[in-house]
């Protein structure tokens, strides 16, 4: 189970844990970035016929005005165990 799947399984409790200070608030930002990355990767797959993770990550980084390196760090964190 990846970290993203764990966060998803928490549901509304994730927000409660953030409110109590048990989960850092930047994790919510990372969740939003990662979900945008997943959507962008799916769109690129539909248009190009193959999944281009690098292009998807770069597009999301540009849209949210974060560095590409930060986006790759978010992806690595969310896909980690």
CSV table of C-alpha atoms in Angstrom, one decimal:
chain,number,residue,atom,x,y,z
A,1,UNK,CA,0.0,0.0,0.0
A,2,UNK,CA,1.5,3.4,-1.0
A,3,UNK,CA,1.4,6.5,1.1
A,4,UNK,CA,-1.2,8.0,-1.3
A,5,UNK,CA,-3.5,4.9,-0.8
A,6,UNK,CA,-3.1,5.2,2.9
A,7,UNK,CA,-4.1,8.9,2.8
A,8,UNK,CA,-7.1,8.1,0.6
A,9,UNK,CA,-8.2,5.3,3.1
A,10,UNK,CA,-8.2,7.8,5.9
A,11,UNK,CA,-10.9,9.8,4.2
A,12,UNK,CA,-12.3,12.6,6.5
A,13,UNK,CA,-10.0,11.5,9.3
A,14,UNK,CA,-7.0,12.8,7.3
A,15,UNK,CA,-8.4,16.4,7.8
A,16,UNK,CA,-9.0,15.7,11.5
A,17,UNK,CA,-5.4,14.5,11.9
A,18,UNK,CA,-4.1,17.6,10.2
A,19,UNK,CA,-6.3,19.8,12.5
A,20,UNK,CA,-4.8,18.0,15.5
A,21,UNK,CA,-1.3,18.6,14.2
A,22,UNK,CA,-0.5,14.9,13.7
A,23,UNK,CA,-0.1,15.3,9.9
A,24,UNK,CA,1.8,18.3,8.5
A,25,UNK,CA,-0.4,20.6,6.4
A,26,UNK,CA,1.9,20.5,3.4
A,27,UNK,CA,0.9,16.8,2.9
A,28,UNK,CA,-2.5,18.1,1.8
A,29,UNK,CA,-0.7,20.3,-0.9
A,30,UNK,CA,1.3,17.2,-2.0
A,31,UNK,CA,-1.9,15.2,-2.2
A,32,UNK,CA,-3.4,17.8,-4.5
A,33,UNK,CA,-0.3,17.9,-6.7
A,34,UNK,CA,-0.2,14.1,-6.9
A,35,UNK,CA,-3.9,13.9,-7.9
A,36,UNK,CA,-3.3,16.5,-10.6
A,37,UNK,CA,-0.3,14.4,-11.8
A,38,UNK,CA,-2.5,11.3,-12.0
A,39,UNK,CA,-5.1,13.2,-14.0
A,40,UNK,CA,-2.5,14.7,-16.3
A,41,UNK,CA,-0.9,11.3,-16.9
A,42,UNK,CA,-4.3,9.8,-17.9
A,43,UNK,CA,-5.0,12.7,-20.3
A,44,UNK,CA,-1.6,12.3,-21.9
A,45,UNK,CA,-2.2,8.6,-22.2
A,46,UNK,CA,-5.5,9.2,-24.0
A,47,UNK,CA,-4.0,11.8,-26.4
A,48,UNK,CA,-0.6,10.2,-27.1
A,49,UNK,CA,-1.4,6.5,-26.6
A,50,UNK,CA,1.3,6.0,-24.1
A,51,UNK,CA,1.9,7.2,-20.5
A,52,UNK,CA,4.5,9.9,-20.2
A,53,UNK,CA,5.2,10.4,-16.5
A,54,UNK,CA,7.9,13.0,-17.0
A,55,UNK,CA,5.7,15.2,-19.2
A,56,UNK,CA,2.8,14.9,-16.8
A,57,UNK,CA,5.0,15.8,-13.8
A,58,UNK,CA,6.5,18.8,-15.7
A,59,UNK,CA,3.0,20.0,-16.7
A,60,UNK,CA,1.7,19.9,-13.2
A,61,UNK,CA,4.8,21.6,-11.8
A,62,UNK,CA,4.2,24.4,-14.3
A,63,UNK,CA,0.5,24.7,-13.5
A,64,UNK,CA,1.1,24.9,-9.7
A,65,UNK,CA,4.3,27.0,-10.0
A,66,UNK,CA,6.5,24.6,-8.2
A,67,UNK,CA,9.9,23.3,-9.3
A,68,UNK,CA,10.0,20.1,-11.4
A,69,UNK,CA,12.4,18.6,-8.7
A,70,UNK,CA,9.7,19.3,-6.0
A,71,UNK,CA,7.1,17.6,-8.2
A,72,UNK,CA,9.3,14.5,-8.6
A,73,UNK,CA,9.9,14.4,-4.9
A,74,UNK,CA,6.1,14.5,-4.3
A,75,UNK,CA,5.6,11.6,-6.7
A,76,UNK,CA,8.4,9.6,-5.0
A,77,UNK,CA,6.9,10.3,-1.6
A,78,UNK,CA,3.3,9.4,-2.5
A,79,UNK,CA,4.3,6.2,-4.4
A,80,UNK,CA,6.6,5.1,-1.5
A,81,UNK,CA,5.6,2.7,1.2
